[in-house]
Tab-separated table of C-alpha atoms and ligand atoms in Angstrom:
chain	number	residue	atom	x	y	z
Y	18	MET	CA	-15.022	10.634	17.027
Y	19	LYS	CA	-13.904	12.912	14.786
Y	20	PHE	CA	-11.188	12.740	11.804
Y	21	SER	CA	-9.895	14.303	8.576
Y	22	HIS	CA	-9.575	13.317	5.589
Y	23	ILE	CA	-6.907	14.669	3.285
Y	24	ALA	CA	-6.333	13.164	-0.188
Y	25	ASP	CA	-3.910	14.302	-3.388
Y	26	VAL	CA	-1.577	16.517	-1.978
Y	27	HIS	CA	1.197	16.303	-4.678
Y	28	LEU	CA	3.989	17.534	-2.583
Y	29	GLY	CA	6.585	18.718	-5.415
Y	30	ASN	CA	3.945	19.365	-7.989
Y	31	TRP	CA	4.066	22.599	-10.227
Y	32	ARG	CA	7.100	23.638	-12.161
Y	33	GLU	CA	7.497	27.041	-11.130
Y	34	PRO	CA	8.926	27.307	-7.224
Y	35	LYS	CA	6.592	30.101	-6.366
Y	36	MET	CA	3.770	27.397	-7.065
Y	37	LYS	CA	5.429	24.489	-5.318
Y	38	GLU	CA	5.587	26.954	-2.307
Y	39	LEU	CA	1.784	26.941	-2.454
Y	40	GLY	CA	1.155	23.234	-2.338
Y	41	THR	CA	3.334	23.039	0.631
Y	42	LEU	CA	1.584	25.830	2.349
Y	43	ALA	CA	-1.596	24.297	1.802
Y	44	PHE	CA	-0.558	20.664	3.057
Y	45	ALA	CA	0.959	22.504	6.207
Y	46	LYS	CA	-2.635	24.341	6.875
Y	47	ALA	CA	-4.324	21.168	6.387
Y	48	ILE	CA	-2.288	19.467	8.903
Y	49	ASP	CA	-2.567	22.566	11.121
Y	50	GLN	CA	-6.305	22.913	10.854
Y	51	SER	CA	-6.558	19.218	11.797
Y	52	ILE	CA	-4.847	19.766	14.883
Y	53	LYS	CA	-6.359	22.930	15.726
Y	54	GLU	CA	-9.757	21.010	15.226
Y	55	LYS	CA	-8.443	17.961	17.593
Y	56	VAL	CA	-9.414	15.426	15.280
Y	57	ASP	CA	-8.776	11.647	16.842
Y	58	PHE	CA	-6.757	11.104	13.486
Y	59	ILE	CA	-5.937	11.971	9.841
Y	60	LEU	CA	-6.491	9.995	7.072
Y	61	ILE	CA	-4.509	10.642	3.840
Y	62	ALA	CA	-6.051	8.876	0.769
Y	63	GLY	CA	-2.898	8.581	-1.249
Y	64	ASP	CA	-0.485	11.004	-3.488
Y	65	LEU	CA	0.771	12.634	-0.777
Y	66	PHE	CA	3.889	13.181	-2.686
Y	67	HIS	CA	3.960	13.952	-6.581
Y	68	THR	CA	6.552	11.372	-7.387
Y	69	ALA	CA	7.891	8.163	-6.256
Y	70	LEU	CA	11.132	9.665	-4.897
Y	71	PRO	CA	10.202	12.868	-3.843
Y	72	GLY	CA	12.773	16.008	-2.910
Y	73	ILE	CA	14.385	15.404	0.557
Y	74	ASP	CA	12.588	19.070	1.473
Y	75	TYR	CA	9.070	17.521	1.003
Y	76	VAL	CA	10.033	14.525	3.079
Y	77	LYS	CA	11.555	16.610	5.706
Y	78	LEU	CA	8.314	18.822	5.695
Y	79	VAL	CA	6.099	15.751	5.807
Y	80	ILE	CA	8.310	14.217	8.838
Y	81	ARG	CA	8.394	17.551	10.565
Y	82	LYS	CA	4.368	17.929	10.243
Y	83	LEU	CA	3.785	14.355	11.243
Y	84	ARG	CA	5.500	14.745	14.110
Y	85	GLU	CA	3.782	17.512	15.469
Y	86	VAL	CA	0.425	15.331	14.932
Y	87	LYS	CA	2.076	12.528	16.634
Y	88	GLN	CA	2.857	15.040	19.725
Y	89	LYS	CA	-0.837	16.219	20.101
Y	90	GLY	CA	-1.601	12.669	20.265
Y	91	ILE	CA	-3.166	12.501	16.956
Y	92	ARG	CA	-2.972	8.956	14.965
Y	93	LEU	CA	-2.410	9.222	11.267
Y	94	TYR	CA	-3.323	6.607	8.615
Y	95	TYR	CA	-2.734	6.615	4.905
Y	96	ILE	CA	-2.650	4.284	1.897
Y	97	ALA	CA	-0.272	5.260	-1.474
Y	98	GLY	CA	-1.501	6.649	-4.550
Y	99	SER	CA	-0.840	6.306	-8.201
Y	100	HIS	CA	1.796	9.176	-7.803
Y	101	ASP	CA	3.458	8.281	-4.817
Y	102	TYR	CA	4.181	4.480	-5.560
Y	103	SER	CA	6.741	3.461	-7.953
Y	104	PRO	CA	6.762	0.833	-10.419
Y	105	SER	CA	8.845	-1.514	-8.493
Y	106	GLY	CA	6.184	-1.443	-5.885
Y	107	LYS	CA	8.419	1.036	-3.342
Y	108	THR	CA	7.192	4.234	-2.189
Y	109	MET	CA	8.791	6.854	0.016
Y	110	LEU	CA	5.363	6.587	2.313
Y	111	ASP	CA	7.148	3.487	4.021
Y	112	ILE	CA	9.570	6.135	6.193
Y	113	ILE	CA	6.395	7.085	7.878
Y	114	GLU	CA	5.491	3.839	9.210
Y	115	GLU	CA	9.087	2.849	9.661
Y	116	ALA	CA	9.469	6.252	11.592
Y	117	ASP	CA	6.133	5.263	13.645
Y	118	LEU	CA	4.310	8.474	12.683
Y	119	GLY	CA	1.275	6.693	10.629
Y	120	ILE	CA	0.128	3.281	9.828
Y	121	CYS	CA	-0.486	2.380	6.272
Y	122	VAL	CA	-3.952	0.602	6.171
Y	123	MET	CA	-3.644	-1.652	3.298
Y	124	LYS	CA	-2.599	-4.957	5.144
Y	125	GLY	CA	-3.681	-8.359	4.718
Y	126	LYS	CA	-2.578	-11.831	3.120
Y	127	VAL	CA	-3.625	-13.746	-0.146
Y	128	GLU	CA	-5.190	-16.599	0.463
Y	129	ASP	CA	-6.799	-19.020	-2.121
Y	130	GLU	CA	-6.140	-16.146	-4.651
Y	131	LYS	CA	-8.325	-13.882	-2.755
Y	132	ILE	CA	-7.140	-10.581	-1.210
Y	133	ARG	CA	-7.958	-10.630	2.764
Y	134	LEU	CA	-7.366	-6.950	4.101
Y	135	GLU	CA	-7.168	-6.781	7.705
Y	136	PHE	CA	-8.474	-3.845	9.737
Y	137	THR	CA	-6.358	-1.656	11.652
Y	138	LYS	CA	-8.111	-0.617	14.521
Y	139	ASP	CA	-7.927	3.184	16.153
Y	140	GLU	CA	-8.552	4.037	19.687
Y	141	THR	CA	-11.755	5.239	19.084
Y	142	GLY	CA	-12.649	1.950	17.973
Y	143	ALA	CA	-12.639	2.902	14.388
Y	144	LYS	CA	-11.698	0.188	11.877
Y	145	ILE	CA	-10.079	1.026	8.796
Y	146	THR	CA	-8.622	-0.730	5.895
Y	147	GLY	CA	-8.306	0.062	2.086
Y	148	LEU	CA	-6.247	-0.364	-1.037
Y	149	ILE	CA	-3.610	1.534	-2.613
Y	150	GLY	CA	-3.846	3.116	-5.857
Y	151	ARG	CA	-1.382	2.448	-8.810
Y	152	ALA	CA	-0.473	3.849	-12.016
Y	153	GLY	CA	-2.581	2.715	-14.929
Y	154	MET	CA	-5.311	1.294	-13.095
Y	155	LEU	CA	-3.218	-2.028	-12.141
Y	156	GLU	CA	-5.229	-2.094	-8.650
Y	157	ARG	CA	-8.304	-3.122	-10.593
Y	158	LYS	CA	-6.558	-6.605	-10.233
Y	159	TYR	CA	-6.548	-6.370	-6.241
Y	160	TYR	CA	-10.394	-5.404	-6.424
Y	161	GLU	CA	-11.085	-8.160	-8.704
Y	162	ASN	CA	-9.789	-10.415	-6.163
Y	163	LEU	CA	-10.642	-8.716	-3.242
Y	164	ASP	CA	-12.532	-10.789	-0.573
Y	165	LEU	CA	-15.505	-8.545	-0.030
Y	166	LYS	CA	-17.260	-10.772	2.334
Y	167	SER	CA	-14.553	-10.925	5.238
Y	168	LEU	CA	-14.742	-6.950	5.296
Y	169	GLU	CA	-18.703	-6.519	5.115
Y	170	ASN	CA	-19.207	-9.349	7.776
Y	171	GLU	CA	-16.771	-6.947	10.195
Y	172	GLU	CA	-18.876	-5.205	12.863
Y	173	GLY	CA	-18.237	-1.707	14.229
Y	174	PHE	CA	-17.696	1.505	12.530
Y	175	LYS	CA	-15.745	1.081	9.346
Y	176	ILE	CA	-13.091	3.141	6.981
Y	177	PHE	CA	-12.438	2.156	3.499
Y	178	MET	CA	-9.415	4.129	2.210
Y	179	PHE	CA	-9.193	4.027	-1.936
Y	180	HIS	CA	-7.166	5.670	-4.456
Y	181	THR	CA	-9.162	5.000	-7.762
Y	182	ALA	CA	-11.910	6.792	-10.062
Y	183	LEU	CA	-15.303	5.306	-9.646
Y	184	ASP	CA	-17.704	5.097	-12.636
Y	185	GLU	CA	-20.481	6.768	-10.759
Y	186	LEU	CA	-18.617	9.799	-9.548
Y	187	LYS	CA	-16.589	10.635	-12.475
Y	188	PRO	CA	-17.522	14.220	-13.716
Y	189	GLU	CA	-17.930	14.977	-17.340
Y	190	HIS	CA	-14.129	16.467	-18.005
Y	191	LEU	CA	-12.951	13.577	-16.937
Y	192	LYS	CA	-14.784	11.122	-18.961
Y	193	GLU	CA	-11.657	9.584	-20.418
Y	194	MET	CA	-10.189	8.713	-17.109
Y	195	GLU	CA	-10.002	4.656	-16.660
Y	196	SER	CA	-12.637	3.792	-13.644
Y	197	SER	CA	-14.014	0.973	-11.854
Y	198	PRO	CA	-17.454	0.574	-10.412
Y	199	LEU	CA	-18.601	1.375	-6.857
Y	200	SER	CA	-19.279	-2.110	-6.356
Y	201	PHE	CA	-15.866	-2.904	-6.365
Y	202	LEU	CA	-15.613	-1.570	-2.916
Y	203	PRO	CA	-17.124	-3.414	0.051
Y	204	LYS	CA	-20.742	-2.525	1.280
Y	205	GLY	CA	-21.948	-1.247	4.217
Y	206	PHE	CA	-19.109	1.074	5.672
Y	207	ASP	CA	-19.570	4.254	7.375
Y	208	TYR	CA	-16.990	6.337	5.304
Y	209	TYR	CA	-15.413	5.829	2.049
Y	210	ALA	CA	-11.934	7.877	2.132
Y	211	GLY	CA	-11.098	8.637	-1.383
Y	212	GLY	CA	-8.265	10.312	-3.711
Y	213	HIS	CA	-7.065	10.272	-6.864
Y	214	VAL	CA	-10.066	12.034	-8.678
Y	215	HIS	CA	-9.275	16.162	-8.176
Y	216	ILE	CA	-12.710	16.717	-7.493
Y	217	VAL	CA	-14.699	17.605	-4.429
Y	218	LYS	CA	-17.695	15.112	-4.254
Y	219	LYS	CA	-19.650	13.291	-1.725
Y	220	HIS	CA	-21.709	10.427	-3.028
Y	221	GLU	CA	-24.540	7.985	-1.681
Y	222	ALA	CA	-25.861	4.932	-3.109
Y	223	LYS	CA	-27.768	1.859	-1.922
Y	224	GLY	CA	-25.166	-0.033	0.796
Y	225	TYR	CA	-22.764	2.846	0.265
Y	226	LYS	CA	-22.793	6.267	2.593
Y	227	ASN	CA	-20.262	8.971	2.772
Y	228	VAL	CA	-18.017	8.276	-0.440
Y	229	ILE	CA	-15.823	10.924	-0.515
Y	230	TYR	CA	-13.502	12.856	-2.949
Y	231	PRO	CA	-12.059	15.746	-0.847
Y	232	GLY	CA	-10.031	17.298	-4.123
Y	233	PRO	CA	-6.379	18.192	-3.859
Y	234	VAL	CA	-5.352	20.692	-0.861
Y	235	PHE	CA	-4.064	22.608	-3.941
Y	236	PRO	CA	-4.809	22.596	-7.390
Y	237	GLY	CA	-2.230	21.158	-9.373
Y	238	ASN	CA	-2.356	22.829	-12.664
Y	239	PHE	CA	-4.269	25.630	-15.085
Y	240	SER	CA	-7.478	23.557	-15.457
Y	241	GLU	CA	-7.483	22.745	-11.534
Y	242	LEU	CA	-7.189	26.205	-10.527
Y	243	GLU	CA	-9.555	27.427	-13.118
Y	244	LYS	CA	-12.190	24.737	-11.927
Y	245	LEU	CA	-11.297	24.579	-8.024
Y	246	ARG	CA	-9.911	27.850	-7.433
Y	247	PHE	CA	-8.521	26.443	-4.176
Y	248	GLY	CA	-8.326	23.224	-2.630
Y	249	GLY	CA	-9.419	21.511	1.012
Y	250	PHE	CA	-10.192	18.454	2.849
Y	251	TYR	CA	-13.073	17.149	4.828
Y	252	ILE	CA	-13.815	16.655	8.768
Y	253	PHE	CA	-16.263	14.173	9.957
Y	254	LYS	CA	-17.587	14.410	13.529
Y	255	ASP	CA	-20.017	11.725	14.641
Y	256	GLY	CA	-21.803	11.512	11.342
Y	257	GLU	CA	-21.214	15.080	10.331
Y	258	LEU	CA	-19.070	16.041	7.420
Y	259	GLU	CA	-17.707	19.660	7.349
Y	260	ARG	CA	-15.944	20.998	4.374
Y	261	LYS	CA	-12.761	22.784	5.198
Y	262	ASP	CA	-11.385	25.114	2.424
Y	263	ILE	CA	-7.755	25.993	2.138
Y	264	HIS	CA	-7.512	29.473	0.972
Y	265	VAL	CA	-3.490	30.226	0.021
Y	266	LYS	CA	-3.772	32.891	-2.570
Y	267	ASP	CA	-6.740	34.379	-4.643
Y	268	VAL	CA	-7.109	33.451	-8.149
Y	269	VAL	CA	-8.273	36.166	-11.033
Y	270	ILE	CA	-9.671	34.275	-13.687
Y	271	LYS	CA	-9.876	36.237	-16.977
Y	272	GLU	CA	-11.137	34.536	-20.149
Y	273	PHE	CA	-10.832	36.521	-23.695
Y	274	ASP	CA	-13.140	35.434	-26.477
Y	275	PHE	CA	-11.381	36.403	-29.865
Y	276	GLU	CA	-13.700	34.612	-32.104
Y	277	GLY	CA	-13.768	36.142	-35.691
Y	278	LYS	CA	-11.880	39.351	-34.292
Y	279	THR	CA	-8.538	40.700	-35.859
Y	280	THR	CA	-5.478	40.699	-33.952
Y	281	GLU	CA	-5.723	44.700	-33.868
Y	282	THR	CA	-9.168	44.497	-31.669
Y	283	ALA	CA	-7.708	41.631	-29.937
Y	284	ASN	CA	-4.960	43.476	-29.068
Y	285	SER	CA	-7.016	46.370	-28.045
Y	286	GLU	CA	-9.166	44.272	-25.457
Y	287	LEU	CA	-6.650	42.845	-23.765
Y	288	GLU	CA	-6.161	44.232	-20.784
Y	289	ILE	CA	-6.804	43.169	-16.964
Y	290	LYS	CA	-8.300	45.841	-14.806
Y	291	GLU	CA	-8.792	43.736	-11.487
Y	292	ASP	CA	-6.599	44.487	-8.597
Y	293	VAL	CA	-4.031	41.674	-9.148
Y	294	LYS	CA	-1.607	42.336	-6.249
Y	295	ASP	CA	-0.266	38.866	-4.703
Y	296	LYS	CA	-2.975	36.935	-6.493
Y	297	ILE	CA	-2.631	34.045	-9.180
Y	298	VAL	CA	-3.740	35.467	-12.612
Y	299	LEU	CA	-5.199	33.139	-15.044
Y	300	ILE	CA	-5.333	34.313	-18.677
Y	301	ARG	CA	-7.362	31.898	-21.096
Y	302	ALA	CA	-7.855	32.945	-24.761
Y	303	GLN	CA	-9.940	31.291	-27.237
Y	304	GLY	CA	-11.823	31.322	-30.491
Y	305	THR	CA	-10.484	31.992	-34.183
Y	306	ILE	CA	-8.706	35.095	-35.247
Y	307	LYS	CA	-8.355	36.750	-38.351
Y	308	GLY	CA	-4.327	36.985	-38.356
Y	309	LYS	CA	-1.735	35.514	-36.895
Y	310	THR	CA	-1.875	34.266	-32.960
Y	311	THR	CA	1.747	35.489	-32.554
Y	312	ASP	CA	0.798	38.590	-33.359
Y	313	ILE	CA	-1.246	38.804	-29.810
Y	314	ASN	CA	0.588	40.797	-27.403
Y	315	PHE	CA	0.595	38.476	-24.377
Y	316	LYS	CA	4.113	39.731	-23.392
Y	317	LYS	CA	2.658	43.187	-22.923
Y	318	LEU	CA	-0.047	42.390	-20.390
Y	319	ILE	CA	1.988	39.679	-18.466
Y	320	GLU	CA	4.716	42.358	-18.190
Y	321	ASP	CA	2.026	44.452	-16.831
Y	322	LEU	CA	0.665	42.532	-14.666
Y	323	TRP	CA	4.015	41.419	-13.220
Y	324	GLU	CA	4.427	45.368	-12.906
Y	325	ARG	CA	1.468	45.276	-10.745
Y	326	GLU	CA	2.885	42.920	-8.350
Y	327	ALA	CA	0.854	39.651	-9.327
Y	328	TYR	CA	1.722	36.440	-7.387
Y	329	HIS	CA	2.048	34.597	-10.428
Y	330	VAL	CA	0.808	34.524	-13.997
Y	331	LEU	CA	-0.579	31.499	-16.248
Y	332	LYS	CA	-1.532	31.749	-19.586
Y	333	ASN	CA	-3.434	29.193	-21.495
Y	334	THR	CA	-4.152	29.690	-25.392
Y	335	SER	CA	-4.915	26.010	-26.122
Y	336	LYS	CA	-8.188	27.044	-27.643
Y	337	LEU	CA	-6.654	30.038	-29.492
Y	338	LYS	CA	-6.573	29.487	-33.489
Y	339	SER	CA	-5.605	31.253	-36.471
Y	340	GLU	CA	-8.113	31.222	-39.510
Y	341	GLU	CA	-4.973	30.953	-41.724
Y	342	PHE	CA	-4.722	27.701	-40.253
Y	343	LYS	CA	-8.120	26.492	-39.815
Y	344	LYS	CA	-8.208	26.115	-43.735
Y	345	ILE	CA	-5.924	23.378	-43.742
Y	346	GLN	CA	-7.099	21.659	-40.581
Y	347	ILE	CA	-7.706	17.995	-40.439
Y	348	LYS	CA	-11.260	17.557	-38.895
Y	349	SER	CA	-10.085	13.937	-37.413
Y	350	THR	CA	-8.287	13.710	-34.383
Y	351	ALA	CA	-5.250	11.928	-33.872
Y	352	GLU	CA	-7.399	9.389	-32.003
Y	353	ASP	CA	-9.755	9.082	-34.938
Y	354	ILE	CA	-6.875	8.438	-37.069
Y	355	GLU	CA	-5.326	5.944	-34.709
Y	356	SER	CA	-8.324	4.279	-34.534
Y	357	ASN	CA	-9.270	3.834	-38.340
Y	358	LEU	CA	-5.552	2.420	-38.907
Y	359	ILE	CA	-6.334	-0.261	-36.164
Y	360	LYS	CA	-9.432	-1.086	-37.805
Y	361	GLU	CA	-7.990	-1.328	-41.155
Y	362	HIS	CA	-5.266	-3.622	-40.131
Y	363	LEU	CA	-7.351	-5.951	-38.296
Y	364	ASN	CA	-7.294	-9.922	-38.696
Y	365	GLN	CA	-3.842	-10.237	-40.367
Y	366	THR	CA	-2.235	-12.063	-37.490
Y	367	ASN	CA	-2.938	-14.982	-35.655
Y	368	HIS	CA	-3.326	-14.102	-32.003
Y	369	GLY	CA	-5.430	-15.142	-28.770
Y	370	PHE	CA	-7.099	-12.011	-28.024
Y	371	THR	CA	-11.096	-11.873	-28.162
Y	372	SER	CA	-10.939	-8.185	-29.367
Y	373	GLU	CA	-8.044	-7.280	-31.580
Y	374	GLU	CA	-8.978	-3.674	-31.820
Y	375	ASN	CA	-9.162	-3.551	-28.079
Y	376	ALA	CA	-6.305	-5.208	-27.095
Y	377	THR	CA	-4.294	-3.190	-29.759
Y	378	LYS	CA	-5.493	-0.037	-27.945
Y	379	GLN	CA	-4.408	-1.103	-24.674
Y	380	LEU	CA	-1.253	-2.321	-25.807
Y	381	ILE	CA	-0.479	1.094	-27.314
Y	382	HIS	CA	-1.486	2.881	-24.360
Y	383	THR	CA	0.746	1.129	-22.030
Y	384	LEU	CA	3.629	0.796	-24.388
Y	385	SER	CA	3.407	4.714	-24.909
Y	386	GLN	CA	4.254	5.955	-21.425
Y	387	GLU	CA	6.502	8.279	-20.901
Y	388	LYS	CA	9.435	8.030	-18.538
Y	389	ASN	CA	8.177	9.654	-14.919
Y	390	GLU	CA	10.295	12.848	-13.281
Y	391	GLY	CA	12.915	11.069	-11.518
Y	392	GLU	CA	12.825	7.690	-12.623
Y	393	LYS	CA	15.922	5.598	-14.005
Y	394	ALA	CA	15.847	4.345	-17.401
Y	395	LYS	CA	16.098	0.664	-16.033
Y	396	ASP	CA	13.276	1.356	-13.761
Y	397	TYR	CA	11.096	2.729	-16.728
Y	398	GLU	CA	12.282	-0.091	-19.111
Y	399	ASN	CA	10.981	-2.554	-16.168
Y	400	ARG	CA	8.071	-0.934	-15.425
Y	401	ILE	CA	6.818	-0.770	-18.872
Y	402	LYS	CA	8.051	-4.674	-19.459
Y	403	GLN	CA	5.820	-5.235	-16.373
Y	404	GLU	CA	2.836	-3.545	-17.015
Y	405	THR	CA	2.757	-4.900	-20.402
Y	406	LYS	CA	3.409	-8.391	-19.501
Y	407	GLU	CA	0.459	-7.845	-16.664
Y	408	LEU	CA	-1.745	-6.339	-19.467
Y	409	LEU	CA	-1.090	-9.434	-21.702
Y	410	GLU	CA	-2.006	-11.871	-19.058
Y	411	THR	CA	-5.284	-10.107	-18.511
Y	412	LEU	CA	-5.909	-10.006	-22.036
Y	413	MET	CA	-5.399	-13.592	-22.485
Y	414	ASP	CA	-7.162	-14.711	-19.611
Y	415	ASN	CA	-10.352	-12.949	-21.207
Y	416	THR	CA	-10.075	-15.192	-23.971
I	519	LIG	MN1	-3.616	12.842	-7.370
């Protein structure tokens, strides 16, 4: 048995057309390589599209590639992720199943308030099931009501697909991300095909083997490019795992530390000597400088890189500060201030929450969500209302 495990393609991600192009190229490569490897089937563990309503060109690309897959006799199984699932519960991924190009494996029924998932059986005998991911961890409710026993009692080679962050696999830099314990997943499966967390990770624990996050097929922003440089996916063959990297462009990373330096010194150091032709160049500048940050001549450097035919140039100066501003800096973060304000105003109303502080924070979080790209005002309004309603129900349930 041989299959490939892809996740977090995010077609339509990146604002710059040139970078968008690399994302689609990476997806095509992941599919082409899977075909070349003669896999029996392909798993896509959510976030194939970056939005619930992706552009027509991305839909066309997916249909074209999946038709190639089907023509080769390779099966495709998928679940929706937090990005390709709309608040009203619709996903463009439905067209894959409608067009008979793949099967969404989250199937089952609700019985006695329990979610009983069914298995989709592949020709190889592999039994596949899974749960979709939803924005704001709304899938947590599904997991809480999931009938694990019936899944665990099933015989045979089993695969569980999920699109959720797991406590045990969460890296330090994503510790703010909401997550669930691994014990939410049924035990004893042969492979856990994950998505959602953009890291490359393989995890084993008692009762759980091959818990995998393949990471994106192409990094989705500056820091992902910085950390991962390139994307990839996994191929599983008769118990053996193989990582497949997808190289679409080389990345040159240049860090400038201007701590304590004058703008003159900073400007004299601001150069990149490496060959940048047809490469993505990442410029990160940090430190507290003497003088104004606006006096640092990034424009000249970037123009020079374009002239030397860099494929794309990205700059990050979020950690670059000016001493002049340092003097009036407030020590607390926005979160600290918010947290203190909440604490100061506790116990003034009559409510049914166990933890008013926690409830307030969750409500603020839910209500401060922004409108998604391409989301209609009405859908946005309904989504916020629905999520707030669900949150209030959960908060009340816990009392
Ligand atoms: Mn994702």
